[in-house]
Amino acid sequence: MNQMLSNVRIPATTGQFNLRNYEETYQSFAWKDVEKEFTWHRTGKVNAAYEAIDRHCELGRAEKIALHYYDSRREESYSFLDLKRLSNRFANILTDLGIVKGDRVFIFMPRSPELYASFLGIVKVGAIIGPLFEAFMEGAVRDRLADSEAVAIVTTPDLAKRIPTKELSHLKHVIVFGDESQLEDNQLHFQSLMDHASEEFEPVWVDREDGMLLHYTSGSTGKPKGVLHVHNAMIQHYQTAKWVLDLQENDVYWCTADPGWVTGTSYGIFGPWLHGVTNVIRGGRFTPDDWYSTLEKYNVTVWYSAPTAFRMLMGAGDEIVKKYNLSSLRHVLSVGEPLNPEVVLWGMKVFEHRIHDTWWMTETGAQLICNYPSMDIKPGSMGKPIPGVVAAIIDDEGNILPPNRMGNLAIKVDWPSMMRKIWKNPAKYDEYFRLDGWYTSGDSAFMDEEGYFWFQGRVDDVINTSGERVGPFEVESKLVEHPAVAEAGVIGKPDPLRGEIIKAFISLREGYQVSDELLNDIKQFVKKGLSAHAAPREIEVKDKLPKTRSGKIMRRVLKAWELGLPTGDLSTMED
Ligand code: WTA
């Protein structure tokens, strides 16, 4: 990182904020204090969809806009009462289909009001919701539905083609949102069912520790793992939305993330709605003009996005910003990848706003280390732990390291939104907690004397491309399914726009010659099998790949080759 920039400080803002005295709150705060915001305080039972939507109808917000939805074809607004009724209808549909608490129900569709109504309806019946990115291709969809033994899925006619129903014996119901004429046999029509469903529904009251949400994410080995979150996570969604997002009653909030990613659920759904705040959802893909015009159109006050997006906007230049009136904006945040100091300084220049970096993971369920309005920002730092969370840099034995020493970024267990399970894989779950009393993130970082944390990289080989986590193993496995590929090793290659891009090193089977056509075909093969974001942007063909004597591809050697760095200890490498 740029040492010059690391000494810069951007002073705390003086607007309205919730965490005025970080040190004092950090000392005195207890998660238990937050519980009184929710019904279990009175009843012992809970349902996160009730807390996020229905509760506000009883608190005088029934007619308040909960959702502004906008894409190139639709422009609609829904009140909290509208969302209560729509999600009730969907909950009734699921109940009529025999879906009960604990069943896994997936959503595989582009962002739309129907996605959000379905999501809430699934939570209302006590089922476990599994949101998928629309970019997923057949292989990725199959892996997730099979692993979780999903019983139902909500999708669109086009995306339904990527669901291999014949191979998924547990999958009983495919509910399709779209033109009825495009439906295939055995598919259910979303709109017809909704038209006939009642808008009255009593939420299924569950325990705080009951499963609610299953997000699949990548590690360095094996297939994507199902990270299970429970209703209890809402305590932290609520509290961080207050402290970090700084949400207030009259805010208009826009989180640009898709619910296929944890940011799009924790902070695209629960954070704002648990506070009864108006939420903007923009569908489709967007150009820089679309970004700025959305901020202007809805007078967005709080904006949560990602470094890739900010870098893309920075690349589009400063002139375009002047075309729009962004005066409503009060608070800007970022998550998902390292936020370059340059981007923070650019944000100060063009928006006159600080971009607040936040650090957390699919597994952590909610923000853990953040920059707050009430504290100075040191560009390049992820900030400090939220009250109620103890973070430290530890060595491989679990000893806490002093300031400025690089090591494993670890969090003392536990916190309310911590994952409760890796689906059907207790051994994988335990790996995170192998050092007694600590959750190890897989990130390396250091903490400075003032308690600010600075991200340094991943400890493992997980790739972060445009904020999406990609497991190299999954890509390698797909590559070697291609008839021309003998061996494959995949790494993240630094990229100014995307953070990292996926680069594959391969060796070819006998009888195949390198050609642009072949390499293109291989890229397409991964794209069709997994998803566009998992496909390598670069492929380099080698006669042989570096391997350990036990036959494991040495990604660290590939990375050293790529970066022109020393390859380090090669004693385990085969000759
Ligand atoms: C990375 C995202 C640097 C990190 C909510 C982490 C970050 C992984 C930051 C989790 C940040 C996330 N600065 N790196 N502010 N935030 N990361 O599960 O490597 O998609 O372990 O969750 O993204 O990615 P995930």
Coordinates of C-alpha atoms and ligand atoms in Angstrom, one line a residue:
M1 CA 0.0 0.0 0.0
N2 CA 1.0 3.6 -0.6
Q3 CA 2.7 4.8 2.5
M4 CA 2.1 8.5 1.7
L5 CA -1.6 7.9 1.7
S6 CA -1.6 5.8 4.9
N7 CA -0.8 8.8 7.0
V8 CA -3.8 10.8 5.7
R9 CA -6.7 11.3 8.1
I10 CA -10.1 12.4 7.2
P11 CA -11.8 13.9 10.2
A12 CA -15.0 12.6 11.7
T13 CA -18.2 14.2 10.4
T14 CA -20.4 16.3 12.5
G15 CA -23.8 15.2 11.1
Q16 CA -26.3 13.1 13.0
F17 CA -24.9 9.8 14.1
N18 CA -25.5 7.1 16.6
L19 CA -22.1 6.1 17.9
R20 CA -20.9 9.4 19.3
N21 CA -18.6 7.9 21.8
Y22 CA -17.0 4.8 20.5
E23 CA -14.7 4.1 23.4
E24 CA -17.4 4.5 26.0
T25 CA -20.0 2.4 24.1
Y26 CA -17.3 -0.2 23.4
Q27 CA -16.8 -0.6 27.1
S28 CA -20.4 -0.6 28.2
F29 CA -22.3 -2.2 25.4
A30 CA -24.1 -5.6 25.7
W31 CA -26.0 -7.3 22.8
K32 CA -28.7 -8.1 25.3
D33 CA -29.7 -4.4 25.3
V34 CA -30.8 -4.7 21.7
E35 CA -33.2 -7.5 22.2
K36 CA -35.9 -5.2 23.6
E37 CA -36.4 -3.9 20.0
F38 CA -38.0 -7.2 19.0
T39 CA -41.0 -9.3 19.9
W40 CA -39.2 -12.1 21.6
H41 CA -38.6 -9.7 24.4
R42 CA -42.4 -10.2 25.1
T43 CA -43.1 -13.6 23.6
G44 CA -39.9 -15.6 23.5
K45 CA -40.6 -16.3 19.8
V46 CA -39.6 -14.4 16.7
N47 CA -39.8 -14.2 12.9
A48 CA -37.3 -11.9 11.1
A49 CA -39.8 -11.1 8.3
Y50 CA -42.4 -10.0 10.8
E51 CA -39.8 -7.8 12.5
A52 CA -38.7 -6.3 9.2
I53 CA -42.1 -5.7 7.7
D54 CA -45.3 -6.4 9.6
R55 CA -44.1 -4.8 12.9
H56 CA -43.9 -1.4 11.1
C57 CA -47.5 -1.6 10.1
E58 CA -48.3 -1.7 13.9
L59 CA -45.9 1.2 14.5
G60 CA -47.6 3.7 12.2
R61 CA -45.5 3.0 9.1
A62 CA -48.1 1.0 7.2
E63 CA -48.3 3.6 4.4
K64 CA -44.7 4.5 4.5
I65 CA -42.7 3.5 1.3
A66 CA -40.7 0.4 2.1
L67 CA -39.4 -0.3 -1.4
H68 CA -38.8 1.9 -4.5
Y69 CA -38.1 -0.5 -7.3
Y70 CA -36.7 0.7 -10.6
D71 CA -35.3 -0.9 -13.8
S72 CA -35.4 -0.2 -17.5
R73 CA -39.0 -1.6 -17.7
R74 CA -40.6 -1.1 -14.3
E75 CA -40.9 1.7 -11.8
E76 CA -42.9 0.9 -8.7
S77 CA -43.2 1.7 -5.0
Y78 CA -44.5 -0.5 -2.2
S79 CA -45.5 0.5 1.3
F80 CA -44.8 -1.7 4.3
L81 CA -48.4 -2.8 4.2
D82 CA -48.1 -3.7 0.6
L83 CA -45.0 -5.9 1.3
K84 CA -46.8 -7.4 4.3
R85 CA -49.7 -8.5 2.1
L86 CA -47.6 -9.7 -0.8
S87 CA -45.3 -11.7 1.5
N88 CA -48.4 -13.1 3.3
R89 CA -49.7 -14.2 -0.1
F90 CA -46.5 -16.0 -0.9
A91 CA -46.4 -17.5 2.6
N92 CA -49.8 -18.9 2.0
I93 CA -48.8 -20.4 -1.4
L94 CA -45.8 -22.2 0.3
T95 CA -48.0 -23.4 3.2
D96 CA -50.5 -24.8 0.6
L97 CA -47.7 -26.7 -1.1
G98 CA -46.8 -28.3 2.3
I99 CA -43.6 -26.3 2.9
V100 CA -42.8 -26.2 6.6
K101 CA -40.3 -24.7 9.0
G102 CA -36.7 -25.8 8.2
D103 CA -37.4 -26.7 4.5
R104 CA -35.0 -25.1 2.1
V105 CA -36.6 -22.9 -0.5
F106 CA -34.4 -21.1 -3.1
I107 CA -34.8 -18.0 -5.2
F108 CA -33.1 -17.8 -8.6
M109 CA -34.2 -14.7 -10.4
P110 CA -33.1 -11.2 -11.2
R111 CA -33.9 -8.4 -8.7
S112 CA -37.6 -7.5 -8.8
P113 CA -40.3 -6.7 -6.3
E114 CA -41.4 -10.3 -6.6
L115 CA -38.0 -11.5 -5.4
Y116 CA -38.3 -9.5 -2.3
A117 CA -41.9 -10.5 -1.6
S118 CA -40.9 -14.2 -2.1
F119 CA -37.9 -13.8 0.1
L120 CA -40.0 -12.4 3.0
G121 CA -42.8 -15.0 2.4
I122 CA -40.2 -17.8 2.7
V123 CA -38.9 -16.4 6.0
K124 CA -42.5 -16.0 7.2
V125 CA -43.2 -19.7 7.0
G126 CA -40.0 -20.5 8.9
A127 CA -38.4 -22.0 5.9
I128 CA -34.7 -21.5 5.1
I129 CA -34.1 -19.2 2.2
G130 CA -31.3 -19.8 -0.3
P131 CA -30.8 -16.9 -2.7
L132 CA -28.8 -17.5 -5.9
F133 CA -27.2 -15.1 -8.3
E134 CA -28.9 -15.1 -11.7
A135 CA -25.5 -15.5 -13.3
F136 CA -25.2 -19.1 -12.1
M137 CA -25.2 -21.7 -14.8
E138 CA -26.5 -25.3 -14.5
G139 CA -23.5 -26.8 -12.6
A140 CA -23.5 -24.1 -9.9
V141 CA -27.3 -24.3 -9.5
R142 CA -27.2 -28.1 -9.3
D143 CA -24.5 -28.2 -6.6
R144 CA -26.3 -25.8 -4.3
L145 CA -29.8 -27.3 -4.7
A146 CA -28.4 -30.8 -4.3
D147 CA -26.3 -30.0 -1.3
S148 CA -29.1 -28.3 0.6
E149 CA -31.8 -30.7 -0.6
A150 CA -34.0 -27.8 -1.6
V151 CA -37.7 -28.6 -2.0
A152 CA -38.8 -25.6 -3.9
I153 CA -37.4 -22.8 -6.1
V154 CA -38.8 -19.5 -7.4
T155 CA -37.4 -18.6 -10.8
T156 CA -38.2 -17.2 -14.2
P157 CA -38.8 -19.0 -17.5
D158 CA -35.3 -18.4 -18.8
L159 CA -33.5 -19.3 -15.6
A160 CA -35.7 -22.4 -15.0
K161 CA -33.9 -23.9 -18.0
R162 CA -30.7 -24.0 -15.9
I163 CA -32.3 -26.1 -13.1
P164 CA -31.6 -29.8 -13.8
T165 CA -34.8 -31.0 -12.1
K166 CA -34.4 -34.6 -13.1
E167 CA -31.2 -34.8 -11.1
L168 CA -32.7 -33.1 -8.1
S169 CA -35.0 -35.7 -6.4
H170 CA -35.8 -33.4 -3.5
L171 CA -37.0 -30.5 -5.6
K172 CA -40.8 -30.8 -5.7
H173 CA -41.9 -27.3 -6.8
V174 CA -40.7 -24.9 -9.4
I175 CA -42.6 -21.6 -9.2
V176 CA -42.1 -19.5 -12.2
F177 CA -42.5 -15.7 -12.4
G178 CA -43.2 -14.8 -16.0
D179 CA -45.5 -15.2 -18.9
E180 CA -47.8 -18.2 -18.3
S181 CA -47.4 -19.3 -21.9
Q182 CA -43.7 -19.9 -21.3
L183 CA -44.3 -22.4 -18.5
E184 CA -43.3 -26.0 -18.9
D185 CA -45.1 -29.0 -17.5
N186 CA -45.0 -29.3 -13.7
Q187 CA -44.1 -25.7 -13.2
L188 CA -46.3 -23.5 -11.1
H189 CA -47.2 -20.0 -12.2
F190 CA -46.2 -17.3 -9.7
Q191 CA -48.8 -14.6 -10.6
S192 CA -51.8 -17.0 -10.8
L193 CA -51.0 -18.5 -7.4
M194 CA -50.5 -15.0 -5.9
D195 CA -53.8 -13.8 -7.4
H196 CA -55.6 -16.6 -5.6
A197 CA -53.7 -16.5 -2.3
S198 CA -55.1 -14.8 0.8
E199 CA -53.3 -11.7 2.1
E200 CA -53.8 -12.8 5.7
F201 CA -51.1 -14.9 7.3
E202 CA -49.9 -15.5 10.8
P203 CA -46.1 -15.7 10.7
V204 CA -44.7 -19.0 11.9
W205 CA -43.1 -18.1 15.2
V206 CA -39.7 -19.7 15.6
D207 CA -36.8 -19.7 18.0
R208 CA -34.0 -17.3 17.7
E209 CA -31.7 -20.1 16.9
D210 CA -33.8 -21.6 14.1
G211 CA -32.3 -21.5 10.6
M212 CA -33.3 -18.7 8.3
L213 CA -30.8 -18.1 5.5
L214 CA -28.3 -20.3 3.5
H215 CA -25.6 -18.4 1.5
Y216 CA -23.2 -20.5 -0.5
T217 CA -19.7 -19.2 -0.6
S218 CA -16.3 -20.3 -1.8
G219 CA -13.3 -21.5 0.1
S220 CA -9.9 -22.6 -1.2
T221 CA -10.7 -26.3 -1.4
G222 CA -13.9 -28.2 -2.3
K223 CA -17.2 -27.1 -3.6
P224 CA -19.0 -24.0 -2.3
K225 CA -20.1 -24.4 1.3
G226 CA -23.6 -23.5 2.6
V227 CA -23.3 -21.0 5.4
L228 CA -26.3 -21.1 7.6
H229 CA -27.6 -18.0 9.5
V230 CA -30.4 -18.0 12.0
H231 CA -33.1 -15.5 12.9
N232 CA -31.0 -14.2 15.8
A233 CA -28.7 -12.5 13.3
M234 CA -31.2 -9.7 13.1
I235 CA -29.9 -8.3 16.4
Q236 CA -26.7 -7.4 14.7
H237 CA -28.3 -6.3 11.4
Y238 CA -30.4 -3.9 13.4
Q239 CA -27.6 -2.6 15.5
T240 CA -25.0 -2.2 12.8
A241 CA -27.6 -0.5 10.6
K242 CA -27.9 2.0 13.4
W243 CA -24.2 2.5 14.2
V244 CA -22.5 2.0 10.9
L245 CA -25.2 2.7 8.2
D246 CA -26.3 5.5 10.5
L247 CA -29.9 4.9 9.4
Q248 CA -32.6 7.4 10.6
E249 CA -36.3 7.4 10.1
N250 CA -36.4 9.7 7.1
D251 CA -33.5 8.1 5.2
V252 CA -33.7 6.8 1.7
Y253 CA -31.2 4.0 1.5
W254 CA -29.7 2.3 -1.5
C255 CA -27.6 -0.9 -1.2
T256 CA -26.4 -1.8 -4.6
A257 CA -25.8 -5.5 -3.8
D258 CA -27.9 -8.4 -5.2
P259 CA -29.4 -10.7 -2.5
G260 CA -27.4 -13.6 -4.1
W261 CA -24.6 -12.0 -2.0
V262 CA -24.8 -11.7 1.8
T263 CA -24.5 -7.9 1.5
G264 CA -27.8 -7.9 -0.5
T265 CA -29.6 -9.8 2.3
S266 CA -28.0 -8.5 5.6
Y267 CA -28.0 -4.9 4.3
G268 CA -30.2 -5.0 1.3
I269 CA -33.1 -6.4 3.3
F270 CA -32.7 -6.7 7.0
G271 CA -30.6 -3.6 7.9
P272 CA -32.9 -1.0 6.4
W273 CA -36.3 -2.8 7.0
L274 CA -35.6 -3.6 10.6
H275 CA -35.4 0.2 11.0
G276 CA -38.5 0.8 8.9
V277 CA -36.4 2.8 6.4
T278 CA -37.3 3.3 2.7
N279 CA -35.2 1.0 0.6
V280 CA -34.2 1.6 -3.0
I281 CA -33.7 -1.4 -5.3
R282 CA -32.4 -0.9 -8.7
G283 CA -32.7 -3.9 -11.1
G284 CA -30.6 -4.8 -14.1
R285 CA -27.1 -3.8 -14.8
F286 CA -26.1 -0.2 -14.6
T287 CA -23.9 2.3 -16.3
P288 CA -22.3 5.2 -14.4
D289 CA -25.2 7.4 -15.5
D290 CA -27.6 4.9 -14.1
W291 CA -25.8 5.0 -10.7
Y292 CA -25.8 8.7 -10.4
S293 CA -29.4 9.1 -11.8
T294 CA -30.7 6.6 -9.2
L295 CA -29.1 8.6 -6.4
E296 CA -30.6 11.7 -7.8
K297 CA -34.1 10.3 -8.7
Y298 CA -34.8 9.0 -5.2
N299 CA -32.9 11.5 -3.2
V300 CA -30.8 8.8 -1.7
T301 CA -29.3 9.7 1.6
V302 CA -27.3 6.6 2.5
W303 CA -25.5 4.6 -0.1
Y304 CA -23.8 1.2 0.4
S305 CA -21.7 -0.1 -2.4
A306 CA -18.4 -1.9 -3.3
P307 CA -14.9 -0.9 -4.3
T308 CA -15.3 -2.3 -7.8
A309 CA -18.3 0.0 -8.4
F310 CA -16.5 3.0 -6.9
R311 CA -13.4 2.3 -9.1
M312 CA -15.7 2.0 -12.1
L313 CA -17.3 5.3 -11.3
M314 CA -13.9 6.9 -10.7
G315 CA -12.8 5.6 -14.2
A316 CA -15.9 7.3 -15.7
G317 CA -14.5 10.7 -14.6
D318 CA -15.5 13.6 -12.5
E319 CA -17.4 15.6 -15.2
I320 CA -20.3 13.2 -15.3
V321 CA -20.9 13.6 -11.5
K322 CA -21.6 17.3 -12.1
K323 CA -24.6 16.5 -14.3
Y324 CA -26.5 15.2 -11.3
N325 CA -27.8 16.7 -8.1
L326 CA -26.5 14.5 -5.4
S327 CA -27.2 16.9 -2.6
S328 CA -29.4 14.5 -0.7
L329 CA -26.5 12.2 0.0
R330 CA -25.3 12.1 3.6
H331 CA -23.4 8.9 4.1
V332 CA -21.5 6.5 1.8
L333 CA -20.2 3.0 2.6
S334 CA -18.2 0.2 1.0
V335 CA -17.7 -3.5 1.5
G336 CA -16.3 -6.6 -0.2
E337 CA -12.7 -5.9 -1.1
P338 CA -9.9 -3.6 -0.1
L339 CA -11.0 0.0 -0.6
N340 CA -8.1 1.8 -2.2
P341 CA -7.0 5.0 -0.5
E342 CA -7.1 6.7 -3.9
V343 CA -10.9 5.9 -4.1
V344 CA -11.5 7.4 -0.6
L345 CA -9.7 10.6 -1.6
W346 CA -11.6 10.7 -4.9
G347 CA -14.8 10.4 -3.0
M348 CA -13.9 13.4 -0.9
K349 CA -13.1 15.4 -4.0
V350 CA -16.2 14.6 -6.2
F351 CA -18.9 13.8 -3.7
E352 CA -17.4 15.7 -0.7
H353 CA -18.3 12.6 1.3
R354 CA -16.2 10.1 3.1
I355 CA -16.5 6.6 1.9
H356 CA -16.7 4.4 5.0
D357 CA -15.1 1.0 4.5
T358 CA -16.6 -1.9 6.3
W359 CA -15.2 -5.4 6.8
W360 CA -17.1 -8.6 7.3
M361 CA -17.8 -11.9 5.5
T362 CA -20.6 -14.2 4.5
E363 CA -19.7 -16.3 7.5
T364 CA -19.9 -13.4 10.0
G365 CA -23.4 -12.5 8.8
A366 CA -22.9 -8.8 9.6
Q367 CA -20.4 -6.0 9.8
L368 CA -17.6 -6.5 12.4
I369 CA -14.9 -3.9 11.6
C370 CA -16.0 -0.6 10.3
N371 CA -15.5 3.1 9.9
Y372 CA -18.2 5.1 11.7
P373 CA -19.3 8.7 11.0
S374 CA -18.0 9.6 14.4
M375 CA -14.4 8.6 13.8
D376 CA -11.5 9.8 11.7
I377 CA -11.0 7.8 8.6
K378 CA -7.5 6.6 7.7
P379 CA -7.8 5.8 4.0
G380 CA -6.8 2.2 3.4
S381 CA -8.0 1.1 6.9
M382 CA -11.1 -1.0 7.4
G383 CA -11.7 0.8 10.7
K384 CA -12.3 -0.6 14.2
P385 CA -14.4 -3.4 15.6
I386 CA -18.0 -2.6 16.5
P387 CA -18.9 -2.6 20.2
G388 CA -19.7 -6.1 21.2
V389 CA -17.0 -7.6 19.0
V390 CA -13.4 -8.4 19.9
A391 CA -11.0 -8.5 17.0
A392 CA -7.3 -9.3 17.1
I393 CA -4.4 -10.2 15.0
I394 CA -3.1 -13.7 16.1
D395 CA -0.4 -16.0 15.1
D396 CA -0.9 -19.6 13.9
E397 CA -0.9 -20.8 17.5
G398 CA -3.6 -18.3 18.6
N399 CA -1.3 -15.9 20.4
I400 CA -2.3 -12.2 20.1
L401 CA 0.3 -10.2 18.3
P402 CA 1.2 -6.6 19.2
P403 CA 0.3 -3.6 17.0
N404 CA 1.8 -3.3 13.5
R405 CA 2.5 -7.1 13.3
M406 CA 0.9 -8.8 10.4
G407 CA -1.0 -12.0 11.2
N408 CA -4.4 -13.8 11.1
L409 CA -7.4 -11.5 11.5
A410 CA -9.5 -13.3 14.1
I411 CA -12.7 -12.6 16.1
K412 CA -13.4 -13.8 19.5
V413 CA -16.5 -16.0 19.5
D414 CA -19.2 -15.3 19.3
W415 CA -21.5 -12.5 18.1
P416 CA -25.2 -12.5 17.2
S417 CA -25.0 -12.9 13.5
M418 CA -22.2 -15.6 13.4
M419 CA -23.0 -18.5 11.1
R420 CA -24.3 -21.5 13.0
K421 CA -23.4 -24.3 10.6
I422 CA -21.7 -25.2 7.3
W423 CA -24.5 -27.2 5.7
K424 CA -23.9 -30.9 6.2
N425 CA -20.2 -30.3 6.7
P426 CA -19.3 -30.0 10.4
A427 CA -15.7 -30.5 9.7
K428 CA -15.5 -27.4 7.5
Y429 CA -17.3 -25.4 10.3
D430 CA -14.8 -26.6 12.9
E431 CA -11.8 -25.4 10.7
Y432 CA -12.8 -21.8 11.3
F433 CA -12.6 -22.4 15.1
R434 CA -9.5 -24.5 15.2
L435 CA -7.8 -21.9 17.5
D436 CA -9.5 -22.1 20.8
G437 CA -11.9 -19.3 21.3
W438 CA -11.3 -17.6 18.0
Y439 CA -13.0 -17.4 14.6
T440 CA -10.2 -17.2 12.0
S441 CA -11.3 -15.2 8.9
G442 CA -8.7 -16.4 6.4
D443 CA -7.7 -12.8 6.0
S444 CA -4.3 -11.4 7.0
A445 CA -4.1 -7.9 8.5
F446 CA -2.4 -5.8 11.1
M447 CA -3.7 -3.4 13.7
D448 CA -2.1 0.0 14.3
E449 CA -1.4 1.6 17.7
E450 CA -4.8 3.4 17.5
G451 CA -6.7 0.1 17.0
Y452 CA -7.4 0.6 13.3
F453 CA -7.3 -2.6 11.3
W454 CA -5.5 -2.8 7.9
F455 CA -6.3 -5.6 5.4
Q456 CA -3.2 -7.2 3.9
G457 CA -4.5 -10.2 1.8
R458 CA -5.9 -13.7 2.0
V459 CA -4.1 -16.4 3.9
D460 CA -5.5 -19.0 1.6
D461 CA -5.9 -19.0 -2.2
V462 CA -9.5 -17.6 -2.3
I463 CA -9.9 -15.1 -5.2
N464 CA -11.8 -11.9 -4.8
T465 CA -12.8 -10.6 -8.2
S466 CA -15.1 -7.6 -8.2
G467 CA -16.1 -8.4 -4.7
E468 CA -17.1 -12.0 -5.6
R469 CA -15.4 -14.8 -3.8
V470 CA -14.3 -17.5 -6.1
G471 CA -12.7 -20.8 -5.0
P472 CA -9.8 -21.8 -7.2
F473 CA -10.6 -25.4 -6.7
E474 CA -14.0 -25.1 -8.2
V475 CA -12.7 -23.4 -11.3
E476 CA -9.8 -25.9 -11.6
S477 CA -12.3 -28.8 -11.4
K478 CA -14.4 -27.4 -14.1
L479 CA -11.3 -26.7 -16.3
V480 CA -10.1 -30.3 -16.2
E481 CA -13.6 -31.4 -17.3
H482 CA -12.8 -29.9 -20.7
P483 CA -11.4 -32.6 -23.0
A484 CA -8.3 -30.5 -23.9
V485 CA -7.2 -29.8 -20.3
A486 CA -4.9 -32.1 -18.5
E487 CA -4.1 -30.0 -15.5
A488 CA -5.2 -26.6 -14.2
G489 CA -4.1 -24.2 -11.5
V490 CA -6.0 -21.0 -10.8
I491 CA -4.9 -17.8 -9.1
G492 CA -6.1 -14.3 -8.6
K493 CA -4.0 -11.8 -10.7
P494 CA -4.1 -8.1 -9.4
D495 CA -6.2 -5.9 -11.6
P496 CA -6.8 -2.2 -11.3
L497 CA -10.5 -2.3 -11.8
R498 CA -11.7 -5.6 -10.5
G499 CA -9.2 -6.0 -7.6
E500 CA -8.3 -9.4 -9.0
I501 CA -9.0 -11.3 -12.1
I502 CA -9.0 -15.1 -12.5
K503 CA -6.0 -16.4 -14.3
A504 CA -5.7 -20.1 -15.1
F505 CA -2.5 -22.0 -15.9
I506 CA -3.2 -25.2 -17.8
S507 CA -1.4 -28.0 -19.5
L508 CA -3.0 -29.7 -22.5
R509 CA -3.8 -33.3 -23.2
E510 CA -1.9 -35.2 -25.9
G511 CA -3.1 -34.2 -29.3
Y512 CA -4.2 -30.7 -28.5
Q513 CA -2.5 -27.5 -29.9
V514 CA -2.7 -24.1 -28.3
S515 CA -4.9 -21.7 -30.3
D516 CA -7.0 -18.6 -29.5
E517 CA -10.0 -20.6 -30.5
L518 CA -9.2 -23.4 -28.1
L519 CA -8.6 -21.0 -25.2
N520 CA -11.8 -19.2 -26.0
D521 CA -13.6 -22.5 -26.0
I522 CA -12.2 -23.4 -22.6
K523 CA -13.3 -20.0 -21.2
Q524 CA -16.8 -20.5 -22.5
F525 CA -16.9 -24.0 -21.1
V526 CA -16.2 -22.7 -17.5
K527 CA -18.7 -19.8 -18.1
K528 CA -21.4 -22.2 -19.2
G529 CA -20.7 -24.7 -16.5
L530 CA -20.3 -22.4 -13.5
S531 CA -20.9 -18.7 -14.1
A532 CA -19.4 -15.8 -15.9
H533 CA -17.6 -14.4 -12.9
A534 CA -15.9 -17.8 -12.3
A535 CA -14.5 -18.0 -15.8
P536 CA -10.8 -17.2 -16.2
R537 CA -10.1 -14.0 -18.0
E538 CA -6.6 -15.2 -18.8
I539 CA -5.3 -18.6 -19.6
E540 CA -1.7 -19.5 -20.0
V541 CA -0.6 -22.9 -21.3
K542 CA 2.4 -24.6 -19.7
D543 CA 4.0 -27.9 -20.5
K544 CA 3.8 -28.9 -16.9
L545 CA 2.4 -27.3 -13.7
P546 CA 4.3 -27.0 -10.4
K547 CA 3.1 -29.7 -8.1
T548 CA 3.9 -31.1 -4.7
R549 CA 5.1 -34.7 -4.5
S550 CA 1.6 -35.6 -3.4
G551 CA 0.3 -34.1 -6.7
K552 CA -1.3 -30.9 -5.4
I553 CA -0.9 -28.0 -7.7
M554 CA 1.2 -25.3 -6.1
R555 CA -0.8 -22.1 -6.6
R556 CA 1.7 -20.0 -4.7
V557 CA 4.4 -20.9 -7.2
L558 CA 2.0 -19.9 -10.1
K559 CA 1.4 -16.7 -8.3
A560 CA 5.1 -16.0 -7.9
W561 CA 5.6 -16.7 -11.6
E562 CA 2.8 -14.3 -12.5
L563 CA 4.1 -11.5 -10.2
G564 CA 7.7 -12.1 -11.0
L565 CA 8.5 -12.8 -7.3
P566 CA 10.7 -15.4 -5.7
T567 CA 9.0 -18.8 -5.5
G568 CA 10.0 -19.4 -1.9
D569 CA 10.5 -22.9 -0.5
L570 CA 10.3 -25.5 -3.2
S571 CA 11.3 -28.5 -1.1
T572 CA 7.9 -30.1 -1.4
M573 CA 7.8 -29.7 -5.2
E574 CA 8.2 -32.7 -7.4
D575 CA 11.2 -32.4 -9.7
Ligands
WTA1 C1 -12.9 -9.6 1.6 C2 -18.5 -9.9 1.9 C3 -10.8 -5.8 2.4 C4 -12.1 -10.4 2.7 C5 -19.4 -9.1 2.9 C6 -13.2 -11.2 3.3 C7 -12.6 -7.2 2.4 C8 -14.0 -11.5 2.1 C9 -13.5 -6.2 2.9 C10 -15.5 -11.8 2.4 C11 -12.9 -4.9 3.2 C12 -14.6 -8.0 2.6 N1 -11.6 -4.8 2.9 N2 -11.3 -7.0 2.1 N3 -13.6 -3.9 3.7 N4 -14.7 -6.7 3.1 N5 -13.4 -8.3 2.2 O1 -18.0 -13.5 2.1 O2 -11.1 -11.1 2.0 O3 -18.2 -12.2 -0.1 O4 -12.7 -12.4 3.9 O5 -18.5 -11.2 2.2 O6 -14.0 -10.4 1.2 O7 -16.2 -11.9 1.2 P1 -17.8 -12.3 1.3

